[in-house]
Amino acid sequence: PRWGAPMTAAPQYDTKDGYAAMVSPAIGPSTDKINLTDMHVMSNVIVKLQTTDGNDKVKLEGAEVYVTRLYNKGQVRMGDGLVTPSGNLGSQKMDGNTAGTEFSFSLVPQSLVRGDNPTADDYVGLKIVTGDGNQYFIAKLSDIVKLSDATSHINFWYPNHEYTYTFTLKKSGIDKVTCSVQKWISVTAKEQNISLE
């Protein structure tokens, strides 16, 4: 899905008001050219898997990746482009290549952690199942920081942004996590170690 409107400034999405601060007021009859800014409503998420050599290497071929505890539906307010996630919290299998190295899915923009006092069920996460049956869990994607800014956590998937997460899988766990955001707008996370559960 895409959404567009005449803008008075560069689009900046607000999680409460959408693009309201940038949208031109109502358009009356005119012979002037009206420029619309058109953009993706969805967030695009890419997960790249890699492994090491030697005894710690895992089989990536045939791997599957699931985004967990996310809203799979949403509504777009036509006046300002605000996206409100809805539906049941659940898991979504990402589309992947047969090599088990790259997965992608367009998702409803949403917060990666919900509420003021979140419990384990309030965090969007990932489940990775490798070709040789190992399972890796990232319970809180909101703990991952941007590669471009190691102090800035990725707490929200914004519309028209593309998020690329890269995980190095080892038999002992996950090593070297990165994430970047592009336009679409992409985000990269800092490397970190995550233990096998």
PDB file of N, CA and C in Angstrom, residues 63-162:
ATOM      1  N   ALA A  63      16.677 -22.571   6.022  1.00  0.00           N
ATOM      2  CA  ALA A  63      16.318 -21.833   7.242  1.00  0.00           C
ATOM      3  C   ALA A  63      14.980 -21.119   7.073  1.00  0.00           C
ATOM      4  N   GLU A  64      14.331 -20.848   8.201  1.00  0.00           N
ATOM      5  CA  GLU A  64      13.083 -20.091   8.226  1.00  0.00           C
ATOM      6  C   GLU A  64      13.201 -19.010   9.292  1.00  0.00           C
ATOM      7  N   VAL A  65      12.561 -17.859   9.034  1.00  0.00           N
ATOM      8  CA  VAL A  65      12.577 -16.744   9.987  1.00  0.00           C
ATOM      9  C   VAL A  65      11.136 -16.294  10.229  1.00  0.00           C
ATOM     10  N   TYR A  66      10.808 -16.090  11.499  1.00  0.00           N
ATOM     11  CA  TYR A  66       9.468 -15.651  11.897  1.00  0.00           C
ATOM     12  C   TYR A  66       9.597 -14.375  12.731  1.00  0.00           C
ATOM     13  N   VAL A  67       8.762 -13.385  12.435  1.00  0.00           N
ATOM     14  CA  VAL A  67       8.639 -12.213  13.295  1.00  0.00           C
ATOM     15  C   VAL A  67       7.558 -12.561  14.310  1.00  0.00           C
ATOM     16  N   THR A  68       7.841 -12.376  15.609  1.00  0.00           N
ATOM     17  CA  THR A  68       6.920 -12.814  16.653  1.00  0.00           C
ATOM     18  C   THR A  68       6.299 -11.621  17.385  1.00  0.00           C
ATOM     19  N   ARG A  69       5.113 -11.853  17.905  1.00  0.00           N
ATOM     20  CA  ARG A  69       4.377 -10.884  18.731  1.00  0.00           C
ATOM     21  C   ARG A  69       4.190  -9.540  18.030  1.00  0.00           C
ATOM     22  N   LEU A  70       3.700  -9.583  16.782  1.00  0.00           N
ATOM     23  CA  LEU A  70       3.455  -8.335  16.059  1.00  0.00           C
ATOM     24  C   LEU A  70       1.999  -8.258  15.618  1.00  0.00           C
ATOM     25  N   TYR A  71       1.553  -7.029  15.362  1.00  0.00           N
ATOM     26  CA  TYR A  71       0.224  -6.816  14.786  1.00  0.00           C
ATOM     27  C   TYR A  71       0.320  -7.041  13.286  1.00  0.00           C
ATOM     28  N   ASN A  72      -0.622  -7.814  12.748  1.00  0.00           N
ATOM     29  CA  ASN A  72      -0.563  -8.140  11.319  1.00  0.00           C
ATOM     30  C   ASN A  72      -1.561  -7.346  10.478  1.00  0.00           C
ATOM     31  N   LYS A  73      -2.313  -6.434  11.087  1.00  0.00           N
ATOM     32  CA  LYS A  73      -3.268  -5.607  10.358  1.00  0.00           C
ATOM     33  C   LYS A  73      -3.101  -4.164  10.785  1.00  0.00           C
ATOM     34  N   GLY A  74      -3.678  -3.262  10.008  1.00  0.00           N
ATOM     35  CA  GLY A  74      -3.618  -1.854  10.371  1.00  0.00           C
ATOM     36  C   GLY A  74      -4.560  -1.035   9.512  1.00  0.00           C
ATOM     37  N   GLN A  75      -4.798   0.197   9.947  1.00  0.00           N
ATOM     38  CA  GLN A  75      -5.624   1.139   9.193  1.00  0.00           C
ATOM     39  C   GLN A  75      -4.821   2.392   8.930  1.00  0.00           C
ATOM     40  N   VAL A  76      -5.044   2.986   7.746  1.00  0.00           N
ATOM     41  CA  VAL A  76      -4.368   4.231   7.371  1.00  0.00           C
ATOM     42  C   VAL A  76      -5.409   5.342   7.366  1.00  0.00           C
ATOM     43  N   ARG A  77      -5.160   6.389   8.109  1.00  0.00           N
ATOM     44  CA  ARG A  77      -6.051   7.551   8.109  1.00  0.00           C
ATOM     45  C   ARG A  77      -5.710   8.365   6.875  1.00  0.00           C
ATOM     46  N   MET A  78      -6.684   8.556   6.000  1.00  0.00           N
ATOM     47  CA  MET A  78      -6.417   9.165   4.698  1.00  0.00           C
ATOM     48  C   MET A  78      -5.958  10.619   4.798  1.00  0.00           C
ATOM     49  N   GLY A  79      -6.459  11.380   5.793  1.00  0.00           N
ATOM     50  CA  GLY A  79      -6.118  12.792   5.884  1.00  0.00           C
ATOM     51  C   GLY A  79      -4.669  13.065   6.209  1.00  0.00           C
ATOM     52  N   ASP A  80      -4.061  12.236   7.066  1.00  0.00           N
ATOM     53  CA  ASP A  80      -2.682  12.515   7.484  1.00  0.00           C
ATOM     54  C   ASP A  80      -1.742  11.315   7.385  1.00  0.00           C
ATOM     55  N   GLY A  81      -2.226  10.175   6.907  1.00  0.00           N
ATOM     56  CA  GLY A  81      -1.355   9.021   6.703  1.00  0.00           C
ATOM     57  C   GLY A  81      -0.975   8.278   7.962  1.00  0.00           C
ATOM     58  N   LEU A  82      -1.626   8.575   9.098  1.00  0.00           N
ATOM     59  CA  LEU A  82      -1.313   7.866  10.334  1.00  0.00           C
ATOM     60  C   LEU A  82      -1.733   6.401  10.204  1.00  0.00           C
ATOM     61  N   VAL A  83      -0.813   5.493  10.540  1.00  0.00           N
ATOM     62  CA  VAL A  83      -1.101   4.060  10.502  1.00  0.00           C
ATOM     63  C   VAL A  83      -1.347   3.577  11.929  1.00  0.00           C
ATOM     64  N   THR A  84      -2.496   2.938  12.144  1.00  0.00           N
ATOM     65  CA  THR A  84      -2.830   2.380  13.446  1.00  0.00           C
ATOM     66  C   THR A  84      -2.822   0.868  13.334  1.00  0.00           C
ATOM     67  N   PRO A  85      -1.861   0.183  14.014  1.00  0.00           N
ATOM     68  CA  PRO A  85      -1.830  -1.274  13.939  1.00  0.00           C
ATOM     69  C   PRO A  85      -3.003  -1.887  14.677  1.00  0.00           C
ATOM     70  N   SER A  86      -3.440  -3.057  14.219  1.00  0.00           N
ATOM     71  CA  SER A  86      -4.566  -3.736  14.850  1.00  0.00           C
ATOM     72  C   SER A  86      -4.445  -5.230  14.593  1.00  0.00           C
ATOM     73  N   GLY A  87      -5.495  -5.953  14.968  1.00  0.00           N
ATOM     74  CA  GLY A  87      -5.487  -7.399  14.779  1.00  0.00           C
ATOM     75  C   GLY A  87      -4.911  -8.092  15.999  1.00  0.00           C
ATOM     76  N   ASN A  88      -4.741  -9.384  15.877  1.00  0.00           N
ATOM     77  CA  ASN A  88      -4.197 -10.179  16.974  1.00  0.00           C
ATOM     78  C   ASN A  88      -2.679 -10.177  16.917  1.00  0.00           C
ATOM     79  N   LEU A  89      -2.061 -10.233  18.080  1.00  0.00           N
ATOM     80  CA  LEU A  89      -0.615 -10.392  18.115  1.00  0.00           C
ATOM     81  C   LEU A  89      -0.291 -11.833  17.735  1.00  0.00           C
ATOM     82  N   GLY A  90       0.655 -11.996  16.824  1.00  0.00           N
ATOM     83  CA  GLY A  90       1.001 -13.340  16.381  1.00  0.00           C
ATOM     84  C   GLY A  90       2.356 -13.360  15.716  1.00  0.00           C
ATOM     85  N   SER A  91       2.630 -14.461  15.030  1.00  0.00           N
ATOM     86  CA  SER A  91       3.894 -14.636  14.313  1.00  0.00           C
ATOM     87  C   SER A  91       3.648 -14.565  12.819  1.00  0.00           C
ATOM     88  N   GLN A  92       4.656 -14.107  12.096  1.00  0.00           N
ATOM     89  CA  GLN A  92       4.570 -14.011  10.646  1.00  0.00           C
ATOM     90  C   GLN A  92       5.840 -14.590  10.046  1.00  0.00           C
ATOM     91  N   LYS A  93       5.679 -15.593   9.192  1.00  0.00           N
ATOM     92  CA  LYS A  93       6.832 -16.182   8.508  1.00  0.00           C
ATOM     93  C   LYS A  93       7.281 -15.234   7.405  1.00  0.00           C
ATOM     94  N   MET A  94       8.569 -14.975   7.339  1.00  0.00           N
ATOM     95  CA  MET A  94       9.120 -14.089   6.315  1.00  0.00           C
ATOM     96  C   MET A  94       9.408 -14.878   5.047  1.00  0.00           C
ATOM     97  N   ASP A  95       9.346 -14.204   3.902  1.00  0.00           N
ATOM     98  CA  ASP A  95       9.707 -14.823   2.631  1.00  0.00           C
ATOM     99  C   ASP A  95      11.230 -14.914   2.561  1.00  0.00           C
ATOM    100  N   GLY A  96      11.745 -16.065   2.141  1.00  0.00           N
ATOM    101  CA  GLY A  96      13.194 -16.228   2.113  1.00  0.00           C
ATOM    102  C   GLY A  96      13.686 -16.942   0.867  1.00  0.00           C
ATOM    103  N   ASN A  97      15.002 -16.859   0.664  1.00  0.00           N
ATOM    104  CA  ASN A  97      15.602 -17.576  -0.459  1.00  0.00           C
ATOM    105  C   ASN A  97      15.972 -18.997  -0.036  1.00  0.00           C
ATOM    106  N   THR A  98      16.184 -19.885  -1.005  1.00  0.00           N
ATOM    107  CA  THR A  98      16.467 -21.285  -0.688  1.00  0.00           C
ATOM    108  C   THR A  98      17.826 -21.467  -0.023  1.00  0.00           C
ATOM    109  N   ALA A  99      18.720 -20.502  -0.208  1.00  0.00           N
ATOM    110  CA  ALA A  99      20.029 -20.591   0.449  1.00  0.00           C
ATOM    111  C   ALA A  99      19.927 -20.327   1.944  1.00  0.00           C
ATOM    112  N   GLY A 100      18.783 -19.806   2.394  1.00  0.00           N
ATOM    113  CA  GLY A 100      18.595 -19.525   3.816  1.00  0.00           C
ATOM    114  C   GLY A 100      19.395 -18.338   4.303  1.00  0.00           C
ATOM    115  N   THR A 101      19.708 -17.415   3.393  1.00  0.00           N
ATOM    116  CA  THR A 101      20.570 -16.296   3.774  1.00  0.00           C
ATOM    117  C   THR A 101      19.859 -14.943   3.807  1.00  0.00           C
ATOM    118  N   GLU A 102      18.711 -14.804   3.125  1.00  0.00           N
ATOM    119  CA  GLU A 102      18.034 -13.506   3.106  1.00  0.00           C
ATOM    120  C   GLU A 102      16.522 -13.684   3.124  1.00  0.00           C
ATOM    121  N   PHE A 103      15.870 -12.916   4.003  1.00  0.00           N
ATOM    122  CA  PHE A 103      14.435 -12.993   4.210  1.00  0.00           C
ATOM    123  C   PHE A 103      13.874 -11.582   4.233  1.00  0.00           C
ATOM    124  N   SER A 104      12.636 -11.417   3.774  1.00  0.00           N
ATOM    125  CA  SER A 104      12.042 -10.084   3.781  1.00  0.00           C
ATOM    126  C   SER A 104      10.531 -10.189   3.959  1.00  0.00           C
ATOM    127  N   PHE A 105       9.965  -9.093   4.458  1.00  0.00           N
ATOM    128  CA  PHE A 105       8.516  -9.015   4.581  1.00  0.00           C
ATOM    129  C   PHE A 105       8.121  -7.572   4.803  1.00  0.00           C
ATOM    130  N   SER A 106       7.034  -7.137   4.175  1.00  0.00           N
ATOM    131  CA  SER A 106       6.479  -5.808   4.431  1.00  0.00           C
ATOM    132  C   SER A 106       5.485  -5.925   5.567  1.00  0.00           C
ATOM    133  N   LEU A 107       5.692  -5.112   6.621  1.00  0.00           N
ATOM    134  CA  LEU A 107       4.912  -5.225   7.843  1.00  0.00           C
ATOM    135  C   LEU A 107       4.191  -3.920   8.156  1.00  0.00           C
ATOM    136  N   VAL A 108       3.118  -4.021   8.935  1.00  0.00           N
ATOM    137  CA  VAL A 108       2.405  -2.842   9.402  1.00  0.00           C
ATOM    138  C   VAL A 108       3.335  -2.049  10.319  1.00  0.00           C
ATOM    139  N   PRO A 109       3.540  -0.753  10.078  1.00  0.00           N
ATOM    140  CA  PRO A 109       4.368   0.054  10.976  1.00  0.00           C
ATOM    141  C   PRO A 109       3.834  -0.039  12.406  1.00  0.00           C
ATOM    142  N   GLN A 110       4.756  -0.207  13.366  1.00  0.00           N
ATOM    143  CA  GLN A 110       4.334  -0.374  14.754  1.00  0.00           C
ATOM    144  C   GLN A 110       5.515  -0.252  15.700  1.00  0.00           C
ATOM    145  N   SER A 111       5.175  -0.067  16.971  1.00  0.00           N
ATOM    146  CA  SER A 111       6.182  -0.018  18.022  1.00  0.00           C
ATOM    147  C   SER A 111       6.709  -1.424  18.267  1.00  0.00           C
ATOM    148  N   LEU A 112       8.009  -1.528  18.550  1.00  0.00           N
ATOM    149  CA  LEU A 112       8.605  -2.834  18.843  1.00  0.00           C
ATOM    150  C   LEU A 112       8.501  -3.185  20.318  1.00  0.00           C
ATOM    151  N   VAL A 113       8.046  -2.250  21.133  1.00  0.00           N
ATOM    152  CA  VAL A 113       7.747  -2.509  22.537  1.00  0.00           C
ATOM    153  C   VAL A 113       6.505  -1.698  22.882  1.00  0.00           C
ATOM    154  N   ARG A 114       5.500  -2.368  23.485  1.00  0.00           N
ATOM    155  CA  ARG A 114       4.213  -1.733  23.743  1.00  0.00           C
ATOM    156  C   ARG A 114       4.008  -1.502  25.234  1.00  0.00           C
ATOM    157  N   GLY A 115       3.416  -0.363  25.581  1.00  0.00           N
ATOM    158  CA  GLY A 115       3.032  -0.078  26.958  1.00  0.00           C
ATOM    159  C   GLY A 115       4.136   0.545  27.795  1.00  0.00           C
ATOM    160  N   ASP A 116       3.729   1.117  28.917  1.00  0.00           N
ATOM    161  CA  ASP A 116       4.664   1.773  29.828  1.00  0.00           C
ATOM    162  C   ASP A 116       5.395   0.781  30.728  1.00  0.00           C
ATOM    163  N   ASN A 117       4.760  -0.326  31.059  1.00  0.00           N
ATOM    164  CA  ASN A 117       5.358  -1.375  31.894  1.00  0.00           C
ATOM    165  C   ASN A 117       5.271  -2.698  31.148  1.00  0.00           C
ATOM    166  N   PRO A 118       6.085  -2.856  30.090  1.00  0.00           N
ATOM    167  CA  PRO A 118       5.933  -4.026  29.227  1.00  0.00           C
ATOM    168  C   PRO A 118       6.311  -5.341  29.906  1.00  0.00           C
ATOM    169  N   THR A 119       5.574  -6.376  29.511  1.00  0.00           N
ATOM    170  CA  THR A 119       5.914  -7.744  29.897  1.00  0.00           C
ATOM    171  C   THR A 119       6.542  -8.416  28.682  1.00  0.00           C
ATOM    172  N   ALA A 120       6.929  -9.659  28.797  1.00  0.00           N
ATOM    173  CA  ALA A 120       7.590 -10.372  27.703  1.00  0.00           C
ATOM    174  C   ALA A 120       6.752 -10.386  26.432  1.00  0.00           C
ATOM    175  N   ASP A 121       5.418 -10.414  26.577  1.00  0.00           N
ATOM    176  CA  ASP A 121       4.536 -10.467  25.405  1.00  0.00           C
ATOM    177  C   ASP A 121       4.392  -9.126  24.699  1.00  0.00           C
ATOM    178  N   ASP A 122       4.947  -8.068  25.253  1.00  0.00           N
ATOM    179  CA  ASP A 122       4.816  -6.734  24.668  1.00  0.00           C
ATOM    180  C   ASP A 122       5.969  -6.367  23.734  1.00  0.00           C
ATOM    181  N   TYR A 123       6.891  -7.292  23.501  1.00  0.00           N
ATOM    182  CA  TYR A 123       8.049  -7.021  22.653  1.00  0.00           C
ATOM    183  C   TYR A 123       7.955  -7.802  21.341  1.00  0.00           C
ATOM    184  N   VAL A 124       8.194  -7.116  20.225  1.00  0.00           N
ATOM    185  CA  VAL A 124       8.298  -7.798  18.937  1.00  0.00           C
ATOM    186  C   VAL A 124       9.663  -8.484  18.905  1.00  0.00           C
ATOM    187  N   GLY A 125       9.690  -9.729  18.452  1.00  0.00           N
ATOM    188  CA  GLY A 125      10.934 -10.492  18.420  1.00  0.00           C
ATOM    189  C   GLY A 125      11.098 -11.257  17.124  1.00  0.00           C
ATOM    190  N   LEU A 126      12.097 -12.121  17.095  1.00  0.00           N
ATOM    191  CA  LEU A 126      12.364 -12.984  15.941  1.00  0.00           C
ATOM    192  C   LEU A 126      12.614 -14.406  16.410  1.00  0.00           C
ATOM    193  N   LYS A 127      12.194 -15.362  15.600  1.00  0.00           N
ATOM    194  CA  LYS A 127      12.575 -16.757  15.784  1.00  0.00           C
ATOM    195  C   LYS A 127      13.231 -17.215  14.489  1.00  0.00           C
ATOM    196  N   ILE A 128      14.424 -17.776  14.605  1.00  0.00           N
ATOM    197  CA  ILE A 128      15.165 -18.283  13.446  1.00  0.00           C
ATOM    198  C   ILE A 128      15.324 -19.780  13.621  1.00  0.00           C
ATOM    199  N   VAL A 129      14.910 -20.541  12.614  1.00  0.00           N
ATOM    200  CA  VAL A 129      15.081 -21.991  12.618  1.00  0.00           C
ATOM    201  C   VAL A 129      16.022 -22.328  11.465  1.00  0.00           C
ATOM    202  N   THR A 130      17.193 -22.862  11.775  1.00  0.00           N
ATOM    203  CA  THR A 130      18.185 -23.155  10.732  1.00  0.00           C
ATOM    204  C   THR A 130      17.852 -24.457  10.020  1.00  0.00           C
ATOM    205  N   GLY A 131      18.540 -24.695   8.911  1.00  0.00           N
ATOM    206  CA  GLY A 131      18.321 -25.897   8.127  1.00  0.00           C
ATOM    207  C   GLY A 131      18.650 -27.175   8.878  1.00  0.00           C
ATOM    208  N   ASP A 132      19.497 -27.083   9.897  1.00  0.00           N
ATOM    209  CA  ASP A 132      19.826 -28.279  10.672  1.00  0.00           C
ATOM    210  C   ASP A 132      19.073 -28.336  11.998  1.00  0.00           C
ATOM    211  N   GLY A 133      17.977 -27.552  12.125  1.00  0.00           N
ATOM    212  CA  GLY A 133      17.063 -27.681  13.245  1.00  0.00           C
ATOM    213  C   GLY A 133      17.359 -26.849  14.473  1.00  0.00           C
ATOM    214  N   ASN A 134      18.429 -26.050  14.469  1.00  0.00           N
ATOM    215  CA  ASN A 134      18.687 -25.179  15.612  1.00  0.00           C
ATOM    216  C   ASN A 134      17.665 -24.044  15.628  1.00  0.00           C
ATOM    217  N   GLN A 135      17.240 -23.626  16.814  1.00  0.00           N
ATOM    218  CA  GLN A 135      16.317 -22.499  16.945  1.00  0.00           C
ATOM    219  C   GLN A 135      16.997 -21.390  17.735  1.00  0.00           C
ATOM    220  N   TYR A 136      16.892 -20.175  17.202  1.00  0.00           N
ATOM    221  CA  TYR A 136      17.463 -18.991  17.844  1.00  0.00           C
ATOM    222  C   TYR A 136      16.323 -18.007  18.070  1.00  0.00           C
ATOM    223  N   PHE A 137      16.316 -17.386  19.253  1.00  0.00           N
ATOM    224  CA  PHE A 137      15.256 -16.449  19.605  1.00  0.00           C
ATOM    225  C   PHE A 137      15.861 -15.091  19.936  1.00  0.00           C
ATOM    226  N   ILE A 138      15.324 -14.066  19.346  1.00  0.00           N
ATOM    227  CA  ILE A 138      15.640 -12.695  19.726  1.00  0.00           C
ATOM    228  C   ILE A 138      14.353 -12.184  20.362  1.00  0.00           C
ATOM    229  N   ALA A 139      14.334 -12.119  21.691  1.00  0.00           N
ATOM    230  CA  ALA A 139      13.103 -11.800  22.410  1.00  0.00           C
ATOM    231  C   ALA A 139      12.697 -10.344  22.246  1.00  0.00           C
ATOM    232  N   LYS A 140      13.687  -9.441  22.124  1.00  0.00           N
ATOM    233  CA  LYS A 140      13.396  -8.011  22.075  1.00  0.00           C
ATOM    234  C   LYS A 140      14.179  -7.353  20.936  1.00  0.00           C
ATOM    235  N   LEU A 141      13.533  -7.178  19.797  1.00  0.00           N
ATOM    236  CA  LEU A 141      14.191  -6.452  18.708  1.00  0.00           C
ATOM    237  C   LEU A 141      14.478  -5.014  19.096  1.00  0.00           C
ATOM    238  N   SER A 142      13.751  -4.493  20.077  1.00  0.00           N
ATOM    239  CA  SER A 142      13.971  -3.115  20.519  1.00  0.00           C
ATOM    240  C   SER A 142      15.293  -2.943  21.272  1.00  0.00           C
ATOM    241  N   ASP A 143      15.966  -4.031  21.610  1.00  0.00           N
ATOM    242  CA  ASP A 143      17.290  -3.945  22.251  1.00  0.00           C
ATOM    243  C   ASP A 143      18.394  -3.681  21.228  1.00  0.00           C
ATOM    244  N   ILE A 144      18.096  -3.860  19.948  1.00  0.00           N
ATOM    245  CA  ILE A 144      19.100  -3.694  18.896  1.00  0.00           C
ATOM    246  C   ILE A 144      19.222  -2.220  18.535  1.00  0.00           C
ATOM    247  N   VAL A 145      20.451  -1.754  18.377  1.00  0.00           N
ATOM    248  CA  VAL A 145      20.699  -0.353  18.050  1.00  0.00           C
ATOM    249  C   VAL A 145      21.106  -0.224  16.589  1.00  0.00           C
ATOM    250  N   LYS A 146      20.992   0.984  16.060  1.00  0.00           N
ATOM    251  CA  LYS A 146      21.368   1.267  14.674  1.00  0.00           C
ATOM    252  C   LYS A 146      22.877   1.182  14.513  1.00  0.00           C
ATOM    253  N   LEU A 147      23.308   0.640  13.396  1.00  0.00           N
ATOM    254  CA  LEU A 147      24.731   0.590  13.087  1.00  0.00           C
ATOM    255  C   LEU A 147      25.297   1.991  12.967  1.00  0.00           C
ATOM    256  N   SER A 148      24.491   2.926  12.432  1.00  0.00           N
ATOM    257  CA  SER A 148      24.948   4.296  12.221  1.00  0.00           C
ATOM    258  C   SER A 148      24.988   5.121  13.511  1.00  0.00           C
ATOM    259  N   ASP A 149      24.319   4.630  14.572  1.00  0.00           N
ATOM    260  CA  ASP A 149      24.268   5.363  15.838  1.00  0.00           C
ATOM    261  C   ASP A 149      24.114   4.350  16.970  1.00  0.00           C
ATOM    262  N   ALA A 150      25.231   3.936  17.551  1.00  0.00           N
ATOM    263  CA  ALA A 150      25.249   2.848  18.530  1.00  0.00           C
ATOM    264  C   ALA A 150      24.519   3.176  19.824  1.00  0.00           C
ATOM    265  N   THR A 151      23.995   4.406  19.973  1.00  0.00           N
ATOM    266  CA  THR A 151      23.225   4.745  21.168  1.00  0.00           C
ATOM    267  C   THR A 151      21.728   4.830  20.873  1.00  0.00           C
ATOM    268  N   SER A 152      21.344   4.669  19.621  1.00  0.00           N
ATOM    269  CA  SER A 152      19.949   4.829  19.216  1.00  0.00           C
ATOM    270  C   SER A 152      19.299   3.466  18.960  1.00  0.00           C
ATOM    271  N   HIS A 153      18.393   3.067  19.852  1.00  0.00           N
ATOM    272  CA  HIS A 153      17.688   1.791  19.697  1.00  0.00           C
ATOM    273  C   HIS A 153      16.605   1.912  18.635  1.00  0.00           C
ATOM    274  N   ILE A 154      16.331   0.804  17.976  1.00  0.00           N
ATOM    275  CA  ILE A 154      15.263   0.749  16.980  1.00  0.00           C
ATOM    276  C   ILE A 154      14.005   0.309  17.722  1.00  0.00           C
ATOM    277  N   ASN A 155      13.189   1.280  18.119  1.00  0.00           N
ATOM    278  CA  ASN A 155      11.997   1.003  18.919  1.00  0.00           C
ATOM    279  C   ASN A 155      10.707   1.021  18.120  1.00  0.00           C
ATOM    280  N   PHE A 156      10.782   1.464  16.863  1.00  0.00           N
ATOM    281  CA  PHE A 156       9.565   1.630  16.066  1.00  0.00           C
ATOM    282  C   PHE A 156       9.905   1.365  14.607  1.00  0.00           C
ATOM    283  N   TRP A 157       9.038   0.603  13.909  1.00  0.00           N
ATOM    284  CA  TRP A 157       9.165   0.443  12.463  1.00  0.00           C
ATOM    285  C   TRP A 157       8.274   1.500  11.825  1.00  0.00           C
ATOM    286  N   TYR A 158       8.886   2.464  11.135  1.00  0.00           N
ATOM    287  CA  TYR A 158       8.170   3.587  10.536  1.00  0.00           C
ATOM    288  C   TYR A 158       7.738   3.258   9.110  1.00  0.00           C
ATOM    289  N   PRO A 159       6.639   3.888   8.626  1.00  0.00           N
ATOM    290  CA  PRO A 159       6.251   3.706   7.236  1.00  0.00           C
ATOM    291  C   PRO A 159       7.355   4.217   6.313  1.00  0.00           C
ATOM    292  N   ASN A 160       7.459   3.594   5.146  1.00  0.00           N
ATOM    293  CA  ASN A 160       8.395   4.034   4.107  1.00  0.00           C
ATOM    294  C   ASN A 160       9.860   3.861   4.520  1.00  0.00           C
ATOM    295  N   HIS A 161      10.110   3.062   5.565  1.00  0.00           N
ATOM    296  CA  HIS A 161      11.469   2.745   5.996  1.00  0.00           C
ATOM    297  C   HIS A 161      11.738   1.265   5.735  1.00  0.00           C
ATOM    298  N   GLU A 162      12.979   0.967   5.404  1.00  0.00           N
ATOM    299  CA  GLU A 162      13.410  -0.419   5.251  1.00  0.00           C
ATOM    300  C   GLU A 162      14.463  -0.707   6.313  1.00  0.00           C
TER     301      GLU A 162
END
